Amino acid sequence: MERRTFLATLVGGLLAAPLAAEAQLREKLPRVGYLSPGSPSEPLRRRRFEAFRQGLRELGYVEGQNIVIEPRWAEGKYDRYPALAADLVRLKVDVIVPVGGAATQAVQQATRTIPIVMSVVIDPVGSGLVASLARPGGNVTGLTIMASDLVGKQLELLKEVVPKVSRVALLWNPANPGSAPQLRQAEAAAQALGVRLQPLEARGPQEIDSAFAAMTRERVGALLILPDAIFGNQRKQIAELAAKRRLPSLLGVGEYAEAGGLMTYSANNLDWSGARLLSWTRSSRARSPPTCRSSSPASSSSSSTSRPPRRSG
């Protein structure tokens, strides 16, 4: 062998050895799948993913040292969930953490054996994801924000801001399994407040435009948006459309007011999405721990009013 060829082979082998060792170590580390409805370039989704990673670090799990995170991003498209969930199952991750009800439903359909630790899920019992909070059964556990309890308060807040309102539009996504229970809660609250509710469906940006056109035709006086990953992603679009129509609006996503919406009233997802969620992740293989209802107080903010909404009890 020529000297030049020998040196090239030697250097190549020395460089490849650490990479091969690193790859082998990575294969042996526990792997956590993370399925998000948004995009890694979107600030809201980045903050929530970082809260998740911070929760891991607080429990002693450092990414790349003693754990591997496999994130998958739906980019705001629910129809991508099945393929992304199947990809995580194919990788044989040790646990999957889906964000939201639709993502949890897709993962549940993809595997009945890999532990699933749901997060930011609204009424998992009412949407059929678990049998009960105390005994979820199957391979699904985690945390729920139970936002259906907040819908009545949200509608009450809109009524306080617009006392004479008689018709309120309700924007909801029927593809989200948690939306139907919230819709029932909203209808009951509207009846108690003497308000007529106008439900309007939207599954994406174009349908949001169509829904606002319907609001103009129906001459609604205010808008309540049920929390949903699509609406969270499109919060700026919704805020701009509401402002253009001078329509008081409330969305149960904390960042809605920051995007220009009138106000928001919601659970503080970032407060518990990290360490508390991972405490369920750590024990999910041993048994099916009870589903935990978030005890974080609802957070409220407003872009144009100084009076803060009251906390729910």
PDB file of N, CA, C and O in Angstrom, residues 1-18:
ATOM      1  N   MET A   1       0.850  -1.193   0.000  1.00  0.00           N
ATOM      2  CA  MET A   1       0.000   0.000   0.000  1.00  0.00           C
ATOM      3  C   MET A   1       0.890   1.249   0.000  1.00  0.00           C
ATOM      4  O   MET A   1       1.849   1.341   0.739  1.00  0.00           O
ATOM      5  N   GLU A   2       0.537   2.244  -0.857  1.00  0.00           N
ATOM      6  CA  GLU A   2       1.290   3.472  -0.908  1.00  0.00           C
ATOM      7  C   GLU A   2       1.112   4.258   0.392  1.00  0.00           C
ATOM      8  O   GLU A   2       0.087   4.163   1.074  1.00  0.00           O
ATOM      9  N   ARG A   3       2.146   5.062   0.726  1.00  0.00           N
ATOM     10  CA  ARG A   3       2.126   5.826   1.974  1.00  0.00           C
ATOM     11  C   ARG A   3       0.925   6.757   2.030  1.00  0.00           C
ATOM     12  O   ARG A   3       0.259   6.860   3.066  1.00  0.00           O
ATOM     13  N   ARG A   4       0.610   7.440   0.920  1.00  0.00           N
ATOM     14  CA  ARG A   4      -0.511   8.379   0.882  1.00  0.00           C
ATOM     15  C   ARG A   4      -1.835   7.646   1.109  1.00  0.00           C
ATOM     16  O   ARG A   4      -2.694   8.095   1.864  1.00  0.00           O
ATOM     17  N   THR A   5      -1.963   6.489   0.463  1.00  0.00           N
ATOM     18  CA  THR A   5      -3.195   5.704   0.612  1.00  0.00           C
ATOM     19  C   THR A   5      -3.338   5.204   2.038  1.00  0.00           C
ATOM     20  O   THR A   5      -4.419   5.215   2.623  1.00  0.00           O
ATOM     21  N   PHE A   6      -2.192   4.755   2.620  1.00  0.00           N
ATOM     22  CA  PHE A   6      -2.209   4.247   3.993  1.00  0.00           C
ATOM     23  C   PHE A   6      -2.649   5.335   4.976  1.00  0.00           C
ATOM     24  O   PHE A   6      -3.478   5.103   5.868  1.00  0.00           O
ATOM     25  N   LEU A   7      -2.065   6.554   4.826  1.00  0.00           N
ATOM     26  CA  LEU A   7      -2.412   7.639   5.729  1.00  0.00           C
ATOM     27  C   LEU A   7      -3.886   8.021   5.605  1.00  0.00           C
ATOM     28  O   LEU A   7      -4.558   8.291   6.604  1.00  0.00           O
ATOM     29  N   ALA A   8      -4.369   8.043   4.370  1.00  0.00           N
ATOM     30  CA  ALA A   8      -5.776   8.380   4.148  1.00  0.00           C
ATOM     31  C   ALA A   8      -6.693   7.356   4.810  1.00  0.00           C
ATOM     32  O   ALA A   8      -7.711   7.693   5.431  1.00  0.00           O
ATOM     33  N   THR A   9      -6.331   6.082   4.696  1.00  0.00           N
ATOM     34  CA  THR A   9      -7.131   5.016   5.305  1.00  0.00           C
ATOM     35  C   THR A   9      -7.104   5.111   6.816  1.00  0.00           C
ATOM     36  O   THR A   9      -8.117   4.963   7.504  1.00  0.00           O
ATOM     37  N   LEU A  10      -5.894   5.408   7.374  1.00  0.00           N
ATOM     38  CA  LEU A  10      -5.741   5.516   8.818  1.00  0.00           C
ATOM     39  C   LEU A  10      -6.551   6.676   9.372  1.00  0.00           C
ATOM     40  O   LEU A  10      -7.295   6.539  10.348  1.00  0.00           O
ATOM     41  N   VAL A  11      -6.425   7.858   8.746  1.00  0.00           N
ATOM     42  CA  VAL A  11      -7.156   9.033   9.203  1.00  0.00           C
ATOM     43  C   VAL A  11      -8.660   8.817   9.094  1.00  0.00           C
ATOM     44  O   VAL A  11      -9.435   9.149  10.002  1.00  0.00           O
ATOM     45  N   GLY A  12      -9.079   8.213   7.973  1.00  0.00           N
ATOM     46  CA  GLY A  12     -10.505   7.943   7.789  1.00  0.00           C
ATOM     47  C   GLY A  12     -11.040   7.025   8.867  1.00  0.00           C
ATOM     48  O   GLY A  12     -12.135   7.209   9.398  1.00  0.00           O
ATOM     49  N   GLY A  13     -10.253   6.009   9.235  1.00  0.00           N
ATOM     50  CA  GLY A  13     -10.685   5.080  10.277  1.00  0.00           C
ATOM     51  C   GLY A  13     -10.772   5.746  11.630  1.00  0.00           C
ATOM     52  O   GLY A  13     -11.701   5.510  12.404  1.00  0.00           O
ATOM     53  N   LEU A  14      -9.805   6.627  11.938  1.00  0.00           N
ATOM     54  CA  LEU A  14      -9.819   7.317  13.222  1.00  0.00           C
ATOM     55  C   LEU A  14     -11.005   8.257  13.345  1.00  0.00           C
ATOM     56  O   LEU A  14     -11.600   8.409  14.409  1.00  0.00           O
ATOM     57  N   LEU A  15     -11.368   8.907  12.220  1.00  0.00           N
ATOM     58  CA  LEU A  15     -12.507   9.814  12.234  1.00  0.00           C
ATOM     59  C   LEU A  15     -13.818   9.050  12.330  1.00  0.00           C
ATOM     60  O   LEU A  15     -14.773   9.502  12.959  1.00  0.00           O
ATOM     61  N   ALA A  16     -13.863   7.904  11.692  1.00  0.00           N
ATOM     62  CA  ALA A  16     -15.105   7.132  11.676  1.00  0.00           C
ATOM     63  C   ALA A  16     -15.366   6.431  12.994  1.00  0.00           C
ATOM     64  O   ALA A  16     -16.514   6.207  13.377  1.00  0.00           O
ATOM     65  N   ALA A  17     -14.318   6.096  13.738  1.00  0.00           N
ATOM     66  CA  ALA A  17     -14.490   5.341  14.982  1.00  0.00           C
ATOM     67  C   ALA A  17     -15.365   6.065  15.998  1.00  0.00           C
ATOM     68  O   ALA A  17     -16.314   5.477  16.534  1.00  0.00           O
ATOM     69  N   PRO A  18     -15.108   7.360  16.305  1.00  0.00           N
ATOM     70  CA  PRO A  18     -15.979   8.041  17.259  1.00  0.00           C
ATOM     71  C   PRO A  18     -17.420   8.140  16.764  1.00  0.00           C
ATOM     72  O   PRO A  18     -18.355   8.049  17.549  1.00  0.00           O
TER      73      PRO A  18
END
